[in-house]
Amino acid sequence: MRVDPYVIESGRGPAVVLLHAFPLNASMWAAQREALAGDYRVLCPDQRGFGGTQSGHDDPSLDEVADDVAAMLDARKVDTCVLGGLSMGGYVAMAFLRRHPERVRALVLADTKAGADTPEAAANRLRIAEEVLAAGDAKQLVEEMLPSLLGETTRERRALVTGRVKALVERAPAYAVAWAQRAMAARPDSFDTLRAVTVPTLVVVGEEDTLAPPADARAMADAVPGARLVTIPGSGHLTAVEAPEEFNAALAAFLAGPAAASSP
Ligand code: MLT
């Protein structure tokens, strides 16, 4: 059943949809909303169960999340958008590309990867899903995930960013975490999807990202014809949060350049 996402929306102009990372929520895009709202309509939905969006009870699948995003655009009478996703948001963006390619007029893939999980990675996600449901909260992610979500530079020098991300991870609801982990474990390889992309594409990666490292970004950029790759020094996995100025500069240049050329 469709879930109507809670959406943080700012600005007017061509639509830019930004899909958040796991286990965060749409508030991670605050700096991008500030930077872009003068020129764009920025739509940041909370994925099922995160932030202000209710849980979904379908079988876990990122296809469901992609269809929620399409329904969110329908409800706002937005035909096409620039679609951006960071990490899990990137997986959802690739599912969206498979299911609604005609609605994407430019694509941004940040700190994500096109390959499916290895059997070990998928098994680890299923373990976490069971453990958080048994515990009734997802606090274990602070220990298990927080260190790898942030780059070394951020962990050493950006206490405010570290505190903000820790608070978001701590508050992630157990059911949403479990559902998303199972959905991510089930996601397919997306390289064929990327090879078929015909819209302008920006790939962004933090130089210190260990969860979706620069080699994964390079592989995605090589797969999409004509894609632009930007590597951000001094940032880990959460580039949009850890290095917002550099991330926004790359995004703004892309939106004003190749993405603007593809305006409807
Ligand atoms: C994320 O940041 O969304 C996660 O690291 C994605 C994942 O677990 O693969």
XYZ file of N, CA and C and ligand atoms in Angstrom:
801
model
N 0.827 -1.203 0.000
C 0.000 0.000 0.000
C 0.862 1.255 0.000
N 0.459 2.271 -0.790
C 1.256 3.493 -0.843
C 1.313 4.173 0.512
N 2.497 4.689 0.816
C 2.670 5.507 2.018
C 2.916 6.930 1.537
N 2.185 7.872 2.118
C 2.317 9.271 1.713
C 3.450 9.881 2.548
N 4.595 10.169 1.935
C 5.714 10.615 2.762
C 5.524 12.030 3.302
N 6.050 12.246 4.492
C 6.183 13.614 5.007
C 7.311 14.255 4.213
N 7.065 15.465 3.716
C 8.049 16.108 2.833
C 8.448 17.460 3.400
N 9.738 17.700 3.516
C 10.211 19.046 3.845
C 10.436 19.738 2.509
N 9.720 20.837 2.324
C 9.688 21.467 1.006
C 10.102 22.917 1.121
N 10.979 23.388 0.243
C 11.381 24.804 0.262
C 11.549 25.318 -1.153
N 11.263 26.611 -1.326
C 11.599 27.293 -2.570
C 10.629 27.080 -3.706
N 10.945 27.783 -4.809
C 10.117 27.704 -6.027
C 11.034 27.559 -7.220
N 10.549 26.864 -8.235
C 11.350 26.699 -9.450
C 11.322 25.248 -9.875
N 12.278 24.848 -10.731
C 12.320 23.445 -11.144
C 12.484 22.537 -9.931
N 11.817 21.389 -9.967
C 11.813 20.499 -8.792
C 13.126 19.729 -8.660
N 13.652 19.736 -7.441
C 14.833 18.927 -7.086
C 14.416 18.056 -5.900
N 14.443 16.750 -6.088
C 14.042 15.817 -5.022
C 15.311 15.209 -4.437
N 15.445 15.272 -3.106
C 16.649 14.742 -2.444
C 16.241 13.624 -1.475
N 16.835 12.452 -1.657
C 16.461 11.250 -0.891
C 17.563 10.934 0.117
N 17.168 10.749 1.358
C 18.146 10.709 2.447
C 18.810 9.350 2.640
N 19.860 9.376 3.447
C 20.643 8.175 3.774
C 19.994 7.410 4.926
N 20.460 6.208 5.137
C 20.052 5.341 6.249
C 21.043 5.525 7.395
N 20.629 5.586 8.626
C 19.280 5.615 9.165
C 18.897 7.037 9.584
N 19.015 7.968 8.636
C 18.750 9.372 8.948
C 17.340 9.732 8.479
N 17.115 11.005 8.213
C 15.837 11.424 7.656
C 16.068 12.690 6.850
N 14.977 13.263 6.347
C 15.114 14.371 5.399
C 15.785 15.597 5.998
N 15.857 15.677 7.315
C 16.494 16.860 7.921
C 17.987 16.920 7.592
N 18.555 15.818 7.112
C 19.976 15.853 6.747
C 20.248 16.822 5.598
N 19.194 17.210 4.845
C 19.386 18.072 3.671
C 19.239 19.564 3.989
N 19.285 19.948 5.267
C 19.030 21.358 5.631
C 19.938 22.325 4.864
N 21.210 22.012 4.774
C 22.142 22.945 4.114
C 21.857 23.043 2.613
N 21.399 21.964 2.017
C 21.087 21.997 0.583
C 19.810 22.803 0.359
N 18.841 22.678 1.278
C 17.616 23.464 1.133
C 17.938 24.950 1.212
N 18.786 25.312 2.164
C 19.166 26.726 2.292
C 19.841 27.227 1.024
N 20.733 26.414 0.486
C 21.519 26.861 -0.670
C 20.681 26.926 -1.947
N 19.690 26.051 -2.076
C 19.003 25.920 -3.371
C 17.638 26.589 -3.434
N 17.062 26.894 -2.270
C 15.649 27.309 -2.264
C 15.407 28.620 -3.010
N 16.450 29.417 -3.236
C 16.264 30.658 -3.994
C 15.928 30.393 -5.457
N 16.350 29.258 -5.973
C 16.210 28.993 -7.412
C 15.412 27.742 -7.751
N 15.190 26.883 -6.755
C 14.574 25.578 -7.049
C 13.496 25.260 -6.023
N 12.617 24.364 -6.417
C 11.648 23.797 -5.464
C 12.288 22.504 -4.941
N 12.720 22.550 -3.695
C 13.467 21.418 -3.150
C 12.517 20.562 -2.316
N 12.409 19.296 -2.674
C 11.482 18.376 -2.003
C 12.298 17.269 -1.345
N 12.211 17.196 -0.014
C 12.997 16.202 0.721
C 12.034 15.306 1.511
N 11.684 14.146 0.959
C 10.756 13.255 1.676
C 11.472 12.403 2.720
N 10.754 12.119 3.807
C 11.222 11.115 4.761
C 10.817 9.748 4.235
N 11.771 8.839 4.189
C 11.437 7.476 3.748
C 10.576 6.775 4.803
N 9.765 5.831 4.351
C 8.889 5.031 5.226
C 9.462 4.788 6.619
N 8.729 5.242 7.620
C 9.093 4.952 9.010
C 10.099 5.917 9.611
N 10.756 6.719 8.779
C 11.755 7.669 9.282
C 11.138 9.067 9.363
N 11.680 9.893 10.271
C 11.201 11.275 10.382
C 9.706 11.310 10.605
N 8.999 12.040 9.749
C 7.557 12.207 9.945
C 6.701 11.266 9.120
N 7.298 10.283 8.479
C 6.523 9.380 7.602
C 6.164 8.095 8.331
N 4.919 7.688 8.148
C 4.497 6.446 8.817
C 5.185 5.226 8.195
N 5.181 4.131 8.920
C 5.802 2.902 8.419
C 4.965 2.303 7.300
N 5.628 1.505 6.454
C 4.914 0.715 5.460
C 4.960 -0.730 5.918
N 3.940 -1.474 5.587
C 3.931 -2.865 6.048
C 3.929 -3.846 4.879
N 4.302 -3.361 3.684
C 4.478 -4.283 2.554
C 5.774 -5.053 2.786
N 5.987 -6.079 1.937
C 7.282 -6.760 1.987
C 8.363 -5.717 1.731
N 9.458 -5.772 2.511
C 10.481 -4.735 2.349
C 11.057 -4.711 0.928
N 10.965 -3.568 0.286
C 11.516 -3.397 -1.061
C 11.684 -1.908 -1.334
N 12.833 -1.541 -1.891
C 13.041 -0.128 -2.219
C 12.161 0.303 -3.390
N 11.613 -0.674 -4.139
C 10.652 -0.326 -5.195
C 9.436 0.375 -4.587
N 9.023 -0.084 -3.410
C 7.876 0.553 -2.740
C 8.210 2.016 -2.415
N 9.427 2.231 -1.967
C 9.835 3.594 -1.600
C 9.883 4.464 -2.859
N 10.398 3.896 -3.958
C 10.452 4.651 -5.216
C 9.030 5.011 -5.667
N 8.095 4.086 -5.508
C 6.711 4.375 -5.905
C 6.070 5.412 -4.968
N 6.464 5.401 -3.691
C 5.989 6.467 -2.788
C 6.442 7.836 -3.315
N 7.687 7.901 -3.792
C 8.220 9.170 -4.300
C 7.437 9.598 -5.548
N 7.142 8.635 -6.427
C 6.375 8.965 -7.637
C 4.981 9.494 -7.255
N 4.361 8.853 -6.261
C 3.021 9.303 -5.830
C 3.109 10.688 -5.192
N 4.206 10.940 -4.488
C 4.420 12.261 -3.885
C 4.507 13.330 -4.981
N 5.163 13.003 -6.101
C 5.238 13.951 -7.230
C 3.859 14.120 -7.869
N 3.134 13.008 -8.040
C 1.773 13.088 -8.610
C 0.913 14.038 -7.789
N 0.984 13.861 -6.459
C 0.126 14.667 -5.579
C 0.430 16.156 -5.717
N 1.659 16.483 -6.126
C 2.048 17.889 -6.281
C 2.012 18.334 -7.741
N 1.549 17.440 -8.614
C 1.490 17.731 -10.058
C 2.864 18.112 -10.614
N 3.876 17.439 -10.127
C 5.240 17.622 -10.643
C 5.516 16.458 -11.593
N 5.735 16.788 -12.880
C 5.945 15.711 -13.868
C 7.360 15.154 -13.816
N 8.343 16.068 -13.839
C 9.730 15.612 -13.877
C 10.542 16.357 -12.828
N 11.651 15.751 -12.447
C 12.478 16.388 -11.414
C 13.950 16.043 -11.644
N 14.793 16.822 -10.986
C 16.175 16.389 -10.788
C 16.109 15.484 -9.567
N 16.607 14.270 -9.701
C 16.490 13.307 -8.604
C 17.870 13.045 -8.014
N 17.986 13.295 -6.704
C 19.267 13.059 -6.047
C 19.090 12.151 -4.851
N 20.060 11.280 -4.615
C 19.986 10.417 -3.441
C 21.373 10.174 -2.895
N 21.453 10.140 -1.572
C 22.739 9.846 -0.928
C 22.641 8.480 -0.271
N 23.547 7.603 -0.632
C 23.634 6.249 -0.094
C 22.324 5.488 -0.275
N 21.581 5.176 0.820
C 20.301 4.498 0.623
C 19.409 5.312 -0.321
N 19.489 6.639 -0.204
C 18.717 7.489 -1.119
C 19.120 7.247 -2.572
N 20.391 6.941 -2.786
C 20.857 6.612 -4.128
C 20.293 5.275 -4.599
N 20.207 4.306 -3.680
C 19.597 3.013 -4.066
C 18.140 3.238 -4.488
N 17.442 4.116 -3.734
C 16.041 4.406 -4.079
C 15.976 5.122 -5.431
N 16.927 6.038 -5.651
C 16.948 6.757 -6.936
C 17.127 5.761 -8.086
N 17.966 4.730 -7.891
C 18.167 3.746 -8.965
C 16.911 2.887 -9.164
N 16.209 2.584 -8.068
C 14.924 1.875 -8.202
C 13.918 2.758 -8.945
N 13.929 4.046 -8.623
C 13.023 4.995 -9.288
C 13.328 5.042 -10.788
N 14.618 5.039 -11.129
C 15.015 5.072 -12.541
C 14.495 3.854 -13.296
N 14.475 2.710 -12.620
C 13.952 1.496 -13.256
C 12.450 1.609 -13.485
N 11.763 2.243 -12.530
C 10.295 2.199 -12.545
C 9.645 3.439 -13.167
N 10.344 4.575 -13.099
C 9.747 5.836 -13.580
C 10.783 6.667 -14.336
N 11.474 6.073 -15.299
C 12.607 6.791 -15.914
C 12.197 8.105 -16.570
N 10.970 8.173 -17.071
C 10.541 9.371 -17.803
C 10.386 10.583 -16.880
N 10.418 10.356 -15.579
C 10.207 11.474 -14.647
C 11.520 12.088 -14.170
N 12.649 11.493 -14.575
C 13.960 11.986 -14.101
C 14.607 12.781 -15.224
N 14.826 14.088 -14.978
C 15.463 14.851 -16.060
C 16.935 15.105 -15.800
N 17.387 14.817 -14.587
C 18.818 14.815 -14.276
C 18.970 14.031 -12.975
N 20.177 13.486 -12.766
C 20.366 12.518 -11.685
C 21.610 12.876 -10.864
N 21.472 12.749 -9.538
C 22.628 12.967 -8.655
C 22.761 11.746 -7.746
N 23.891 11.090 -7.815
C 24.141 9.904 -6.983
C 25.313 10.221 -6.069
N 25.050 10.280 -4.764
C 26.108 10.657 -3.818
C 26.405 9.502 -2.871
N 27.668 9.179 -2.715
C 28.106 8.203 -1.704
C 27.218 6.958 -1.709
N 27.025 6.435 -2.905
C 26.184 5.251 -3.029
C 26.890 4.266 -3.938
N 26.257 3.142 -4.218
C 26.903 2.175 -5.101
C 25.848 1.418 -5.890
N 26.265 0.927 -7.057
C 25.303 0.279 -7.951
C 25.256 -1.228 -7.745
N 26.254 -1.792 -7.100
C 26.268 -3.242 -6.912
C 25.261 -3.679 -5.852
N 24.795 -4.926 -5.978
C 23.944 -5.503 -4.925
C 24.831 -5.883 -3.739
N 24.211 -6.231 -2.618
C 24.977 -6.693 -1.448
C 25.646 -8.035 -1.726
N 26.810 -8.248 -1.133
C 27.361 -9.606 -1.090
C 26.477 -10.413 -0.130
N 26.544 -11.751 -0.195
C 25.744 -12.553 0.742
C 26.078 -12.205 2.200
N 27.345 -11.899 2.484
C 27.734 -11.557 3.871
C 27.094 -10.238 4.287
N 27.130 -9.256 3.396
C 26.549 -7.949 3.728
C 25.042 -8.074 3.933
N 24.401 -8.858 3.083
C 22.940 -9.039 3.215
C 22.623 -9.747 4.529
N 23.426 -10.755 4.874
C 23.175 -11.489 6.124
C 23.361 -10.566 7.328
N 24.348 -9.687 7.235
C 24.568 -8.736 8.335
C 23.380 -7.800 8.501
N 22.802 -7.369 7.393
C 21.619 -6.494 7.478
C 20.456 -7.243 8.148
N 20.272 -8.513 7.783
C 19.147 -9.272 8.349
C 19.367 -9.486 9.848
N 20.629 -9.696 10.236
C 20.952 -9.814 11.671
C 20.566 -8.517 12.396
N 20.978 -7.375 11.833
C 20.672 -6.093 12.484
C 19.160 -5.901 12.582
N 18.461 -6.253 11.513
C 16.995 -6.096 11.516
C 16.389 -6.874 12.682
N 16.827 -8.120 12.841
C 16.264 -8.929 13.933
C 16.645 -8.366 15.288
N 17.889 -7.930 15.424
C 18.347 -7.436 16.729
C 17.630 -6.153 17.143
N 17.456 -5.218 16.200
C 16.801 -3.970 16.603
C 15.327 -4.210 16.928
N 14.702 -5.125 16.201
C 13.296 -5.420 16.522
C 13.195 -6.057 17.906
N 14.149 -6.946 18.225
C 14.127 -7.594 19.542
C 14.404 -6.568 20.644
N 15.315 -5.630 20.362
C 15.673 -4.622 21.378
C 14.592 -3.549 21.511
N 13.842 -3.325 20.436
C 12.818 -2.276 20.466
C 13.379 -0.893 20.174
N 14.662 -0.805 19.921
C 15.253 0.472 19.479
C 16.495 0.162 18.641
N 17.017 1.236 18.030
C 18.143 1.019 17.107
C 19.431 1.614 17.662
N 19.519 1.673 18.998
C 20.678 2.347 19.607
C 21.993 1.649 19.257
N 21.926 0.349 18.964
C 23.163 -0.368 18.632
C 23.845 0.205 17.383
N 23.057 0.927 16.554
C 23.656 1.495 15.344
C 24.662 2.590 15.660
N 24.510 3.210 16.837
C 25.472 4.261 17.199
C 26.866 3.653 17.271
N 26.946 2.454 17.846
C 28.248 1.794 17.938
C 28.636 1.132 16.613
N 27.647 0.495 15.999
C 27.968 -0.311 14.808
C 28.183 0.533 13.568
N 27.468 1.663 13.472
C 27.472 2.377 12.185
C 28.063 3.774 12.207
N 27.871 4.477 13.356
C 28.257 5.890 13.368
C 29.709 6.104 12.936
N 30.663 5.291 13.448
C 32.050 5.545 13.062
C 32.261 5.460 11.544
N 31.533 4.585 10.866
C 31.776 4.486 9.420
C 30.905 5.449 8.615
N 29.868 6.012 9.232
C 29.059 7.000 8.501
C 29.847 8.283 8.276
N 30.750 8.588 9.224
C 31.485 9.855 9.157
C 32.945 9.604 8.820
N 33.538 10.549 8.102
C 34.951 10.428 7.762
C 35.841 10.761 8.949
N 37.100 10.390 8.803
C 38.061 10.629 9.881
C 38.169 12.129 10.205
N 38.190 12.954 9.168
C 38.319 14.408 9.387
C 37.142 14.914 10.210
N 35.941 14.464 9.879
C 34.756 14.911 10.622
C 34.809 14.404 12.061
N 35.169 13.149 12.232
C 35.207 12.596 13.600
C 36.207 13.357 14.455
N 37.296 13.817 13.843
C 38.313 14.524 14.631
C 38.010 16.000 14.798
N 37.397 16.639 13.779
C 37.354 18.107 13.782
C 35.975 18.734 13.737
N 34.929 17.939 13.481
C 33.609 18.580 13.321
C 32.645 18.026 14.373
N 32.804 18.527 15.603
C 32.013 17.992 16.715
C 30.513 18.238 16.514
N 30.168 19.389 15.935
C 28.738 19.696 15.762
C 28.090 18.725 14.775
N 28.808 18.431 13.709
C 28.275 17.487 12.715
C 28.150 16.106 13.341
N 29.181 15.715 14.088
C 29.159 14.391 14.711
C 27.975 14.279 15.663
N 27.747 15.308 16.467
C 26.633 15.295 17.421
C 25.293 15.228 16.706
N 25.188 15.981 15.627
C 23.919 16.014 14.886
C 23.612 14.637 14.283
N 24.615 14.025 13.691
C 24.382 12.718 13.064
C 24.098 11.661 14.128
N 24.824 11.727 15.240
C 24.593 10.758 16.328
C 23.138 10.850 16.812
N 22.654 12.068 16.969
C 21.270 12.234 17.446
C 20.277 11.635 16.445
N 20.546 11.809 15.165
C 19.636 11.243 14.154
C 19.674 9.719 14.178
N 20.874 9.159 14.320
C 21.002 7.695 14.340
C 20.289 7.142 15.579
N 20.500 7.776 16.714
C 19.887 7.298 17.977
C 18.370 7.277 17.913
N 17.811 8.250 17.177
C 16.348 8.388 17.159
C 15.681 7.535 16.090
N 16.466 6.852 15.267
C 15.852 6.073 14.178
C 14.962 4.979 14.772
N 13.695 4.902 14.339
C 12.784 3.902 14.915
C 13.170 2.470 14.505
N 13.057 1.547 15.438
C 13.493 0.164 15.196
C 12.787 -0.447 13.984
N 11.478 -0.246 13.889
C 10.746 -0.901 12.789
C 11.237 -0.379 11.432
N 11.455 0.948 11.366
C 11.921 1.543 10.101
C 13.313 1.026 9.752
N 14.166 0.911 10.764
C 15.526 0.415 10.544
C 15.469 -1.016 10.011
N 14.651 -1.845 10.632
C 14.560 -3.247 10.222
C 14.002 -3.358 8.803
N 12.961 -2.607 8.521
C 12.336 -2.663 7.186
C 13.325 -2.210 6.121
N 14.017 -1.102 6.411
C 14.969 -0.565 5.422
C 16.144 -1.517 5.224
N 16.623 -2.131 6.310
C 17.741 -3.073 6.151
C 17.324 -4.254 5.277
N 16.128 -4.762 5.502
C 15.658 -5.895 4.689
C 15.453 -5.471 3.232
N 14.945 -4.241 3.045
C 14.737 -3.747 1.676
C 16.092 -3.566 0.968
N 17.075 -3.038 1.687
C 18.391 -2.836 1.053
C 19.048 -4.180 0.740
N 18.851 -5.160 1.638
C 19.440 -6.490 1.404
C 18.875 -7.119 0.134
N 17.628 -6.757 -0.194
C 16.960 -7.374 -1.352
C 17.192 -6.601 -2.651
N 17.902 -5.491 -2.598
C 17.989 -4.670 -3.818
C 18.870 -5.355 -4.872
N 18.524 -5.164 -6.142
C 19.306 -5.814 -7.211
C 20.515 -4.969 -7.615
N 21.355 -5.567 -8.430
C 22.442 -4.825 -9.063
C 21.827 -3.776 -10.007
N 22.423 -2.580 -10.044
C 21.827 -1.506 -10.854
C 22.719 -1.050 -12.001
N 23.778 -1.797 -12.297
C 24.671 -1.308 -13.355
C 23.966 -1.228 -14.718
N 23.093 -2.194 -15.029
C 22.384 -2.113 -16.314
C 21.479 -0.883 -16.347
N 20.865 -0.607 -15.199
C 20.011 0.587 -15.114
C 20.843 1.832 -15.408
N 22.038 1.895 -14.839
C 22.868 3.088 -15.038
C 23.357 3.189 -16.491
N 23.658 2.047 -17.097
C 24.130 2.091 -18.502
C 23.055 2.649 -19.428
N 21.791 2.512 -19.006
C 20.674 2.971 -19.856
C 20.307 4.435 -19.598
N 20.991 5.084 -18.661
C 20.631 6.472 -18.325
C 21.004 7.403 -19.481
N 20.069 8.293 -19.819
C 20.339 9.234 -20.920
C 20.288 10.682 -20.438
N 20.085 10.884 -19.129
C 19.981 12.263 -18.618
C 21.318 12.668 -17.980
N 21.556 13.988 -17.841
C 22.793 14.445 -17.199
C 22.906 13.854 -15.789
N 24.108 13.446 -15.435
C 24.291 12.756 -14.150
C 25.537 13.263 -13.444
N 25.358 13.511 -12.159
C 26.469 13.903 -11.289
C 26.675 12.805 -10.250
N 27.917 12.371 -10.092
C 28.262 11.407 -9.047
C 29.185 12.130 -8.072
N 28.835 12.058 -6.780
C 29.637 12.737 -5.744
C 30.102 11.698 -4.740
N 31.329 11.845 -4.267
C 31.804 10.923 -3.231
C 32.785 11.638 -2.309
N 32.717 11.281 -1.028
C 33.703 11.781 -0.073
C 34.977 10.944 -0.193
N 36.094 11.641 -0.195
C 37.376 10.929 -0.361
C 37.596 9.914 0.761
N 37.001 10.192 1.950
C 37.196 9.301 3.105
C 36.012 8.359 3.309
N 35.163 8.232 2.298
C 33.990 7.348 2.431
C 34.462 5.889 2.402
N 34.170 5.160 3.483
C 34.540 3.736 3.505
C 33.321 2.838 3.267
N 32.101 3.395 3.350
C 30.898 2.575 3.125
C 30.578 2.444 1.632
N 30.762 3.541 0.913
C 30.585 3.520 -0.551
C 31.802 4.269 -1.103
N 32.937 3.613 -1.120
C 34.206 4.304 -1.370
C 34.341 4.864 -2.787
N 35.346 5.724 -3.001
C 35.539 6.348 -4.309
C 35.561 5.353 -5.478
N 36.026 4.132 -5.260
C 36.038 3.168 -6.381
C 34.612 2.844 -6.829
N 33.665 2.800 -5.893
C 32.263 2.559 -6.271
C 31.708 3.739 -7.068
N 32.104 4.950 -6.657
C 31.637 6.148 -7.372
C 32.198 6.150 -8.786
N 33.473 5.800 -8.915
C 34.106 5.749 -10.238
C 33.384 4.723 -11.132
N 33.031 3.579 -10.540
C 32.348 2.538 -11.327
C 30.976 3.047 -11.806
N 30.266 3.797 -10.957
C 28.965 4.337 -11.389
C 29.162 5.380 -12.484
N 30.153 6.260 -12.267
C 30.392 7.323 -13.258
C 30.827 6.721 -14.597
N 31.570 5.627 -14.550
C 31.978 4.967 -15.801
C 30.773 4.325 -16.492
N 29.788 3.874 -15.694
C 28.629 3.177 -16.284
C 27.669 4.151 -16.970
N 27.498 5.358 -16.402
C 26.518 6.300 -16.969
C 27.192 7.127 -18.060
N 26.681 7.057 -19.271
C 27.303 7.833 -20.349
C 27.379 9.321 -20.000
N 28.590 9.877 -20.050
C 28.775 11.319 -19.852
C 28.691 11.802 -18.418
N 28.676 10.903 -17.446
C 28.514 11.358 -16.051
C 29.716 12.175 -15.581
N 29.430 13.115 -14.684
C 30.478 13.932 -14.067
C 30.750 13.370 -12.667
N 32.024 13.223 -12.315
C 32.384 12.698 -10.982
C 33.095 13.779 -10.173
N 32.599 14.036 -8.964
C 33.251 15.012 -8.070
C 33.630 14.303 -6.776
N 34.901 14.401 -6.404
C 35.378 13.808 -5.151
C 35.631 14.938 -4.161
N 35.077 14.780 -2.957
C 35.192 15.842 -1.952
C 36.225 15.452 -0.899
N 37.327 16.201 -0.831
C 38.365 15.882 0.158
C 37.879 16.193 1.579
N 38.408 15.493 2.550
C 38.098 15.795 3.955
C 36.688 15.408 4.349
N 36.016 14.574 3.555
C 34.661 14.130 3.915
C 34.566 12.622 3.812
N 33.732 12.069 4.690
C 33.429 10.645 4.629
C 32.150 10.419 3.844
N 31.342 9.475 4.355
C 30.163 8.981 3.646
C 29.059 10.036 3.502
N 28.906 10.899 4.495
C 27.771 11.832 4.473
C 28.208 13.196 3.925
N 28.653 13.230 2.682
C 29.215 14.468 2.113
C 28.298 15.680 2.283
N 27.002 15.486 2.064
C 26.071 16.621 2.102
C 26.021 17.250 3.496
N 26.333 16.447 4.514
C 26.280 16.921 5.902
C 27.680 17.312 6.387
N 28.680 16.530 5.989
C 30.042 16.769 6.487
C 30.728 17.946 5.793
N 30.464 18.090 4.514
C 31.128 19.149 3.737
C 30.085 19.850 2.881
N 29.106 20.517 3.526
C 27.980 21.063 2.763
C 28.399 22.106 1.735
N 29.434 22.903 2.046
C 29.796 23.946 1.073
C 30.312 23.331 -0.221
N 31.180 22.335 -0.074
C 31.741 21.692 -1.263
C 30.651 20.905 -2.002
N 29.806 20.224 -1.232
C 28.716 19.459 -1.855
C 27.795 20.408 -2.620
N 27.421 21.521 -1.966
C 26.489 22.454 -2.602
C 27.099 23.106 -3.836
N 28.403 23.357 -3.782
C 29.055 23.967 -4.952
C 28.965 23.003 -6.137
N 29.223 21.723 -5.887
C 29.152 20.736 -6.974
C 27.721 20.616 -7.499
N 26.766 20.608 -6.571
C 25.360 20.463 -6.953
C 24.880 21.694 -7.726
N 25.226 22.885 -7.220
C 24.769 24.117 -7.879
C 25.351 24.215 -9.281
N 26.626 23.858 -9.437
C 27.242 23.930 -10.769
C 26.562 22.948 -11.724
N 26.215 21.786 -11.195
C 25.538 20.787 -12.029
C 24.133 21.266 -12.403
N 23.419 21.815 -11.424
C 22.044 22.246 -11.688
C 22.018 23.409 -12.682
N 22.990 24.314 -12.543
C 23.013 25.476 -13.442
C 23.602 25.116 -14.805
N 24.352 24.011 -14.886
C 24.995 23.608 -16.129
C 24.249 22.492 -16.829
N 24.773 21.271 -16.751
C 24.174 20.161 -17.516
C 22.695 19.929 -17.194
N 22.301 20.052 -15.932
C 20.899 19.769 -15.592
C 19.979 20.834 -16.163
N 20.442 22.096 -16.184
C 19.596 23.178 -16.729
C 19.380 22.976 -18.219
N 20.393 22.435 -18.887
C 20.268 22.203 -20.331
C 19.193 21.168 -20.639
N 18.829 20.355 -19.622
C 17.808 19.329 -19.862
C 16.445 19.750 -19.330
N 16.268 21.071 -19.084
C 14.984 21.549 -18.547
C 13.841 21.184 -19.489
N 12.666 20.905 -18.896
C 11.547 20.520 -19.769
C 11.098 21.682 -20.642
C 23.382 4.784 4.087
O 24.147 5.684 4.431
O 22.286 5.031 3.573
C 23.791 3.370 4.335
O 25.150 3.319 4.621
C 23.468 2.528 3.149
C 23.835 1.092 3.374
O 23.731 0.590 4.495
O 24.203 0.434 2.384
